mmCIF file of C-alpha atoms in Angstrom:
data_model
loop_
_atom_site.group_PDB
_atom_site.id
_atom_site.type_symbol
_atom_site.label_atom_id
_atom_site.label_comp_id
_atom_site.label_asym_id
_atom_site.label_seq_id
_atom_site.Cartn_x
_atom_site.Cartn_y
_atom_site.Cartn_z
ATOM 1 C CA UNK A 1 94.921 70.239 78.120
ATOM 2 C CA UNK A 2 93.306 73.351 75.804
ATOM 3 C CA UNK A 3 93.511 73.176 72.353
ATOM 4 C CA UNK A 4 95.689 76.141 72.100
ATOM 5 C CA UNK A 5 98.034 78.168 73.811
ATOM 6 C CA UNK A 6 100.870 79.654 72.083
ATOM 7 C CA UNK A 7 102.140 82.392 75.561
ATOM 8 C CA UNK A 8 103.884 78.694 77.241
ATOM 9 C CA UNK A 9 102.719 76.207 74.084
ATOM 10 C CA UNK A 10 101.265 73.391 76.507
ATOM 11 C CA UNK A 11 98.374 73.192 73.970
ATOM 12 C CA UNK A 12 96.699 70.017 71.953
ATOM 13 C CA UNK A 13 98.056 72.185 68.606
ATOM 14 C CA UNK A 14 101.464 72.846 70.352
ATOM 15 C CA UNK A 15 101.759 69.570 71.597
ATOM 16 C CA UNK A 16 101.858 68.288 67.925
ATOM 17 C CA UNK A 17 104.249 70.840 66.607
ATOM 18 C CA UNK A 18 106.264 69.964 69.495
ATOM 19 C CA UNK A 19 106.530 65.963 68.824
ATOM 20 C CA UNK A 20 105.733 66.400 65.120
ATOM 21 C CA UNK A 21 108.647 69.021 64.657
ATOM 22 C CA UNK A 22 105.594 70.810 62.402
ATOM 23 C CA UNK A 23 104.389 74.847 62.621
ATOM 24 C CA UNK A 24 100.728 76.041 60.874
ATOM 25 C CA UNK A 25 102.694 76.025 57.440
ATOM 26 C CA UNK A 26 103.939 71.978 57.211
ATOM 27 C CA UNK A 27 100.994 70.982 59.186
ATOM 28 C CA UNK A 28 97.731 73.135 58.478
ATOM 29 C CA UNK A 29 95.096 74.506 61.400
ATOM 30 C CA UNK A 30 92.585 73.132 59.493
ATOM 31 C CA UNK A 31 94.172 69.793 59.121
ATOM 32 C CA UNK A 32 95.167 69.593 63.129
ATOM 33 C CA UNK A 33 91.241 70.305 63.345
ATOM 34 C CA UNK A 34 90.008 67.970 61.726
ATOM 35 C CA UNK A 35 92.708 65.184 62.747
ATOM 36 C CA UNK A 36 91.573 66.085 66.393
ATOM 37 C CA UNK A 37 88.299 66.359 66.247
ATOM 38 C CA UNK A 38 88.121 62.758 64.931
ATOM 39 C CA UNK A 39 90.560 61.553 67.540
ATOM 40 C CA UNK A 40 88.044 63.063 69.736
ATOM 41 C CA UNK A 41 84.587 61.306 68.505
ATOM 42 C CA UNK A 42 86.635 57.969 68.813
ATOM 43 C CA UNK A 43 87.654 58.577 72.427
ATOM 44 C CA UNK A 44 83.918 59.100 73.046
ATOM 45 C CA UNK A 45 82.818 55.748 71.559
ATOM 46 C CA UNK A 46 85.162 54.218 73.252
ATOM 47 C CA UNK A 47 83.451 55.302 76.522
ATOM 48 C CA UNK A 48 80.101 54.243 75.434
ATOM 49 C CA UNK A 49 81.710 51.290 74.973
ATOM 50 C CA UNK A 50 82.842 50.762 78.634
ATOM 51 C CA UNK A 51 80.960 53.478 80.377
ATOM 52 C CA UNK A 52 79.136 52.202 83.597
ATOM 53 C CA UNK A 53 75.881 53.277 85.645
ATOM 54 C CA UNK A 54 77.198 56.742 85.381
ATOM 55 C CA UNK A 55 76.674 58.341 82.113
ATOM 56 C CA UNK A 56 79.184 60.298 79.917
ATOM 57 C CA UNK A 57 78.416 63.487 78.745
ATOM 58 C CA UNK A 58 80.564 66.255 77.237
ATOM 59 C CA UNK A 59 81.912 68.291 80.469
ATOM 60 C CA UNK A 60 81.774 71.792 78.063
ATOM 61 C CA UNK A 61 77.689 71.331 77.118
ATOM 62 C CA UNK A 62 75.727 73.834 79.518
ATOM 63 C CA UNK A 63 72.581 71.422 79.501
ATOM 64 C CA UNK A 64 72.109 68.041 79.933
ATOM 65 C CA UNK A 65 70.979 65.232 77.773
ATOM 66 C CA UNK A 66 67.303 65.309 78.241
ATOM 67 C CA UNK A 67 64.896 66.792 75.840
ATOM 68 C CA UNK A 68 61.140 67.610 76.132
ATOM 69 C CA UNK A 69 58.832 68.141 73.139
ATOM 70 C CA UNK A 70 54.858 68.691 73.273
ATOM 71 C CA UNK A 71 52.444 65.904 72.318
ATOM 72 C CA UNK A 72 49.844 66.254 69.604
ATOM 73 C CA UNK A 73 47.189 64.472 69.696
ATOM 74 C CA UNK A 74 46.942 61.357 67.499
ATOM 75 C CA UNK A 75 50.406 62.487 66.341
ATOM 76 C CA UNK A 76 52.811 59.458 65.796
ATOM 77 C CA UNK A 77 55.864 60.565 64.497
ATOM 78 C CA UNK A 78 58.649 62.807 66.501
ATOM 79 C CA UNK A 79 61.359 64.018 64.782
ATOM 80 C CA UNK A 80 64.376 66.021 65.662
ATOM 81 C CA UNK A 81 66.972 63.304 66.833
ATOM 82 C CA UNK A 82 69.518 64.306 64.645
ATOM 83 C CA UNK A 83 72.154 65.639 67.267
ATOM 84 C CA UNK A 84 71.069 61.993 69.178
ATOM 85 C CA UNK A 85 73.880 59.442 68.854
ATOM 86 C CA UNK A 86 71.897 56.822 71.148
ATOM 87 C CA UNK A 87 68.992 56.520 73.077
ATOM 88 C CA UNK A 88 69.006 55.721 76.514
ATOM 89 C CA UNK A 89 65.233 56.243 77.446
ATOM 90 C CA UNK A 90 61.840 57.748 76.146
ATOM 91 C CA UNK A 91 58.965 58.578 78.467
ATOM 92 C CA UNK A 92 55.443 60.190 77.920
ATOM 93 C CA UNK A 93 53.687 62.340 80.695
ATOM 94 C CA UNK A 94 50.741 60.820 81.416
ATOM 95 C CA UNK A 95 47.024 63.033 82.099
ATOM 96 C CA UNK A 96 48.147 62.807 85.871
ATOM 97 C CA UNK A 97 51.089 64.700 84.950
ATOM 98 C CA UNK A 98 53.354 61.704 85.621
ATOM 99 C CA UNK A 99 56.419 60.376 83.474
ATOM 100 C CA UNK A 100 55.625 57.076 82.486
ATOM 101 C CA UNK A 101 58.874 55.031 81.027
ATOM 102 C CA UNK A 102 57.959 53.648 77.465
ATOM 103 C CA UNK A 103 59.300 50.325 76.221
ATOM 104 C CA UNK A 104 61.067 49.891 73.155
ATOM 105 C CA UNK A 105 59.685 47.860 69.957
ATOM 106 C CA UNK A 106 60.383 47.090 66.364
ATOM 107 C CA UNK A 107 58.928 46.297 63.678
ATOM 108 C CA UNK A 108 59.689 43.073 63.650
ATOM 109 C CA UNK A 109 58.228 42.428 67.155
ATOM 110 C CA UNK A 110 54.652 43.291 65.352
ATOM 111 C CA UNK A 111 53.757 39.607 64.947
ATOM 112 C CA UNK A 112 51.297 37.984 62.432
ATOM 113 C CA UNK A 113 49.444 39.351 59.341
ATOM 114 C CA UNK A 114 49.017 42.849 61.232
ATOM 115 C CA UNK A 115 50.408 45.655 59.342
ATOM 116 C CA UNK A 116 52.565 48.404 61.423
ATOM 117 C CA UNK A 117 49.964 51.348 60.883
ATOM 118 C CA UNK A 118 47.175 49.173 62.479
ATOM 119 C CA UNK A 119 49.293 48.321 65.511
ATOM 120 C CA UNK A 120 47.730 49.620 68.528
ATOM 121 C CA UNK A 121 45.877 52.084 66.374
ATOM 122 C CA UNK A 122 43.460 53.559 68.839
ATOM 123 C CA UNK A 123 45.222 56.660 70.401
ATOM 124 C CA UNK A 124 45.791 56.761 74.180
ATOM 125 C CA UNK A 125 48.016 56.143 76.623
ATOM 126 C CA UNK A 126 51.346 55.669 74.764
ATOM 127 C CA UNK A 127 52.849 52.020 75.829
ATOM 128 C CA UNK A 128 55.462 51.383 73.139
ATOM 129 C CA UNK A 129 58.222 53.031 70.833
ATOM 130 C CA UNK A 130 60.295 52.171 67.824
ATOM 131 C CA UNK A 131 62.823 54.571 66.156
ATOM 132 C CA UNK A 132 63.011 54.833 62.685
ATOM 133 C CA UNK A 133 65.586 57.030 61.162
ATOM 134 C CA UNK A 134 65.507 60.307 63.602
ATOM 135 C CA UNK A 135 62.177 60.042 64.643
ATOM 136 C CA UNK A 136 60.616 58.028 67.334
ATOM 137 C CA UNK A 137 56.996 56.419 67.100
ATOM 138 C CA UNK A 138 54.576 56.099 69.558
ATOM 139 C CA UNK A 139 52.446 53.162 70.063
ATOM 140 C CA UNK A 140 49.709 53.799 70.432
ATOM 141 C CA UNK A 141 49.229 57.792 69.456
ATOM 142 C CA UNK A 142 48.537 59.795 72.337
ATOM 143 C CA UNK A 143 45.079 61.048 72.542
ATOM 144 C CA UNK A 144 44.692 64.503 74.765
ATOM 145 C CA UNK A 145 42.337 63.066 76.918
ATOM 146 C CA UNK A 146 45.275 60.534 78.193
ATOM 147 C CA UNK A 147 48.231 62.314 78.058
ATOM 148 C CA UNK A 148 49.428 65.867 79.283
ATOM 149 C CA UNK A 149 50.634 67.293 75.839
ATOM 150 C CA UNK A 150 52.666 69.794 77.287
ATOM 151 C CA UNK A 151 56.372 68.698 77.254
ATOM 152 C CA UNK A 152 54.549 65.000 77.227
ATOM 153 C CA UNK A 153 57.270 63.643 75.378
ATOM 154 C CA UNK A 154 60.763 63.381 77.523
ATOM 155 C CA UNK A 155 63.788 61.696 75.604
ATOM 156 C CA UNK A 156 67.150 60.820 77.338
ATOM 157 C CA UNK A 157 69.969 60.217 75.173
ATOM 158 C CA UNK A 158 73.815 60.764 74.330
ATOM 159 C CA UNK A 159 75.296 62.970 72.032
ATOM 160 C CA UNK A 160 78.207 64.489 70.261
ATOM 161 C CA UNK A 161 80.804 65.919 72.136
ATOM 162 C CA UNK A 162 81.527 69.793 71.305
ATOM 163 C CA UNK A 163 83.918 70.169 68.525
ATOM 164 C CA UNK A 164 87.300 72.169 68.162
ATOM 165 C CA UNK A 165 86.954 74.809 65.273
ATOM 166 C CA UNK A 166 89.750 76.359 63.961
ATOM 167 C CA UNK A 167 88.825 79.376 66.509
ATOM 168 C CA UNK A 168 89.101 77.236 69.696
ATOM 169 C CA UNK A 169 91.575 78.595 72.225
ATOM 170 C CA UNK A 170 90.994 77.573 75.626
ATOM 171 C CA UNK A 171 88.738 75.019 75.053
ATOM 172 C CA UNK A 172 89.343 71.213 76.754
ATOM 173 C CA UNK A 173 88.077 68.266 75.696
ATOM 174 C CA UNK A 174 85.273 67.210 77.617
ATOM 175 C CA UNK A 175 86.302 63.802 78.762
ATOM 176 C CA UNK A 176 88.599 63.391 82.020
ATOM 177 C CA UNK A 177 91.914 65.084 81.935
ATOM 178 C CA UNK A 178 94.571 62.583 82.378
ATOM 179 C CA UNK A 179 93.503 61.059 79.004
ATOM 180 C CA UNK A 180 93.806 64.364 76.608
ATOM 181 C CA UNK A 181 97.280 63.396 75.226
ATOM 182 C CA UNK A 182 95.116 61.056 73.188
ATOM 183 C CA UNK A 183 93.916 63.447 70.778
ATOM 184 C CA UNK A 184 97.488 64.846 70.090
ATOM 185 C CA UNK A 185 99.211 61.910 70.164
ATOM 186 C CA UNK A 186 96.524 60.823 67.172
ATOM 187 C CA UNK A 187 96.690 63.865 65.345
ATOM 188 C CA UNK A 188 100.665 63.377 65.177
ATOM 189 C CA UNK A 189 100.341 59.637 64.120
ATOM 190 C CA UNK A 190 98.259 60.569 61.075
ATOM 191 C CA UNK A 191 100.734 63.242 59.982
ATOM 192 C CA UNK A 192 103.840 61.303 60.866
ATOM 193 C CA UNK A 193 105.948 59.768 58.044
ATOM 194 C CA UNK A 194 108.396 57.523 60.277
ATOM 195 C CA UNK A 195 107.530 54.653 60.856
ATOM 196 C CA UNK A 196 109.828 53.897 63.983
ATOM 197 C CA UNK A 197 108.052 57.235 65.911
ATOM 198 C CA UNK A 198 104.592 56.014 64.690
ATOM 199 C CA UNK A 199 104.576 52.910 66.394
ATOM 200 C CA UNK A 200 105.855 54.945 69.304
ATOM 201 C CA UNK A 201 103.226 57.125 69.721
ATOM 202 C CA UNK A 202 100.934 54.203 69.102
ATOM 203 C CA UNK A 203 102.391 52.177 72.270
ATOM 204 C CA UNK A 204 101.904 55.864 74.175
ATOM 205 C CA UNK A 205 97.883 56.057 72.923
ATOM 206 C CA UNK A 206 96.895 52.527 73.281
ATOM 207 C CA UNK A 207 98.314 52.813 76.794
ATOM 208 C CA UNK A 208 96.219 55.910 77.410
ATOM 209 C CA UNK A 209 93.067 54.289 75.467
ATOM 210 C CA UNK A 210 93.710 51.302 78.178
ATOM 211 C CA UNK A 211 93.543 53.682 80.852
ATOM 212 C CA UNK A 212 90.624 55.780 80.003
ATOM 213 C CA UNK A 213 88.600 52.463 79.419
ATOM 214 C CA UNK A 214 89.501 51.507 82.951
ATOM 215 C CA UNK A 215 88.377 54.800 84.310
ATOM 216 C CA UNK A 216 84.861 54.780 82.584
ATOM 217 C CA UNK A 217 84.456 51.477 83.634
ATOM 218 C CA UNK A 218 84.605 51.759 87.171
ATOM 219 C CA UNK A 219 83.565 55.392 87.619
ATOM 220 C CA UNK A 220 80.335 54.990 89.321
ATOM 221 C CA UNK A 221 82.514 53.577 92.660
ATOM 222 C CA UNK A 222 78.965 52.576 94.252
ATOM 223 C CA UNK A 223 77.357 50.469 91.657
ATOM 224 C CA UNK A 224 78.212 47.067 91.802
ATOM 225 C CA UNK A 225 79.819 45.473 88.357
ATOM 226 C CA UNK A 226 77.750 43.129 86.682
ATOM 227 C CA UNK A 227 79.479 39.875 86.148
ATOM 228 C CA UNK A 228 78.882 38.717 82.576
ATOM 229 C CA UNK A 229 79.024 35.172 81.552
ATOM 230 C CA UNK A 230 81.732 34.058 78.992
ATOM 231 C CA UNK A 231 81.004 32.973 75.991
ATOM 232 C CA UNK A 232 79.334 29.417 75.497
ATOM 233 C CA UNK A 233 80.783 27.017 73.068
ATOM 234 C CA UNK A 234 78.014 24.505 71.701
ATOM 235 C CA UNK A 235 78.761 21.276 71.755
ATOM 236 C CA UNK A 236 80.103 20.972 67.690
ATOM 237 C CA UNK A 237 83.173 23.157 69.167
ATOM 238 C CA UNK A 238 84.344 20.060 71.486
ATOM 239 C CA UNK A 239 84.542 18.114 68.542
#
């Protein structure tokens, strides 16, 4: 489904005139934008939420979600994850030229009477990151003589879906077809006054939500599910 198309109106905007019984002067552009575009951010959580082995990304970015940066030596501190919504993965490339995976610390893993700047102070081989705010830090600093600085830094991560402006014509959303009424059927429920046709539309988008959950799920057809245990009671909860 496009955003817009006014020649046959099968459009997310004409959709929500259509059900809504609203034009572009009861129910603003700008407010259909904005009404989708958060409809649209939630639909992606959700598949984070659920997603398998096989990651989501936005179908309209032209790139994937993998970033390099250069290494500088004895330089901790990399920022620039501000269009990062989660991590998946951070590597360094060691003097071989090799990726090497990094694994993942805090601050309160540093144990004892050690303070965080004297943690693996010596600068090599980077073994360890934390994030902090939008940068990641490397543990130890990479020295030059043990890295390759060049694009030594390789982050994988998720991100923000491409958002409908006010502009957008043919434009989809970037998650799997079937499940676009969604954003529509959203955008209607927070103009609608009625309650009857509200609770409507809701039955109609938590069936579609249902759906699209059971789609990312089960997407990657060749990796096996993971069986998780159920919760365990302790033994108060008998009592």
């Amino acid at each position: 489904m496009v955003f817009s198309n006014s020649a046959n109106a099968l459009g997310i905007v004409e959709y929500i005139d259509f059900i809504c019984g609203t034009n572009s002067t009861s129910y603003p552009l700008n407010d259909k934008v904005r009404n989708i575009n958060a409809a649209y951010e939630d639909v992606v959580r959700l598949i984070w939420e659920v997603q398998d082995g096989w990651q989501y990304d936005d179908s309209n970015k032209t790139d994937l979600p993998i970033a390099t940066t250069t290494l500088v030596n004895n330089q901790q501190d990399y920022g620039g994850l501000t269009s990062c919504q989660k991590i998946e993965r951070v590597e360094v490339k060691d003097s071989a030229g090799n990726y090497v995976k990094l694994t993942q610390l805090d601050l309160s893993d540093i144990g004892g009477t050690i303070g965080a700047t004297e943690y693996l102070e010596v600068a090599g081989l980077p073994l360890y990151y934390d994030l902090i705010g939008d940068s990641i830090f490397l543990y130890p600093s990479p020295a030059s003589g043990d890295v390759t600085l060049v694009a030594g830094l390789k982050v994988f991560f998720s991100r923000t879906p491409t958002l409908f402006t006010s502009a957008s014509t043919t434009a989809s959303p970037g998650f799997a077809s079937p499940f676009h009424k969604i954003l529509p059927l959203t955008a209607a429920i927070d103009f609608e006054q009625d309650d009857a046709k509200v609770a409507k539309w809701m039955r109609q988008k938590q069936d579609l939500i249902n759906g699209l959950k059971a789609f990312y799920s089960s997407r990657n057809v060749e990796r096996k599910p993971k069986l998780r245990p159920s919760q365990q009671k302790s033994w108060r909860q008998y009592l």
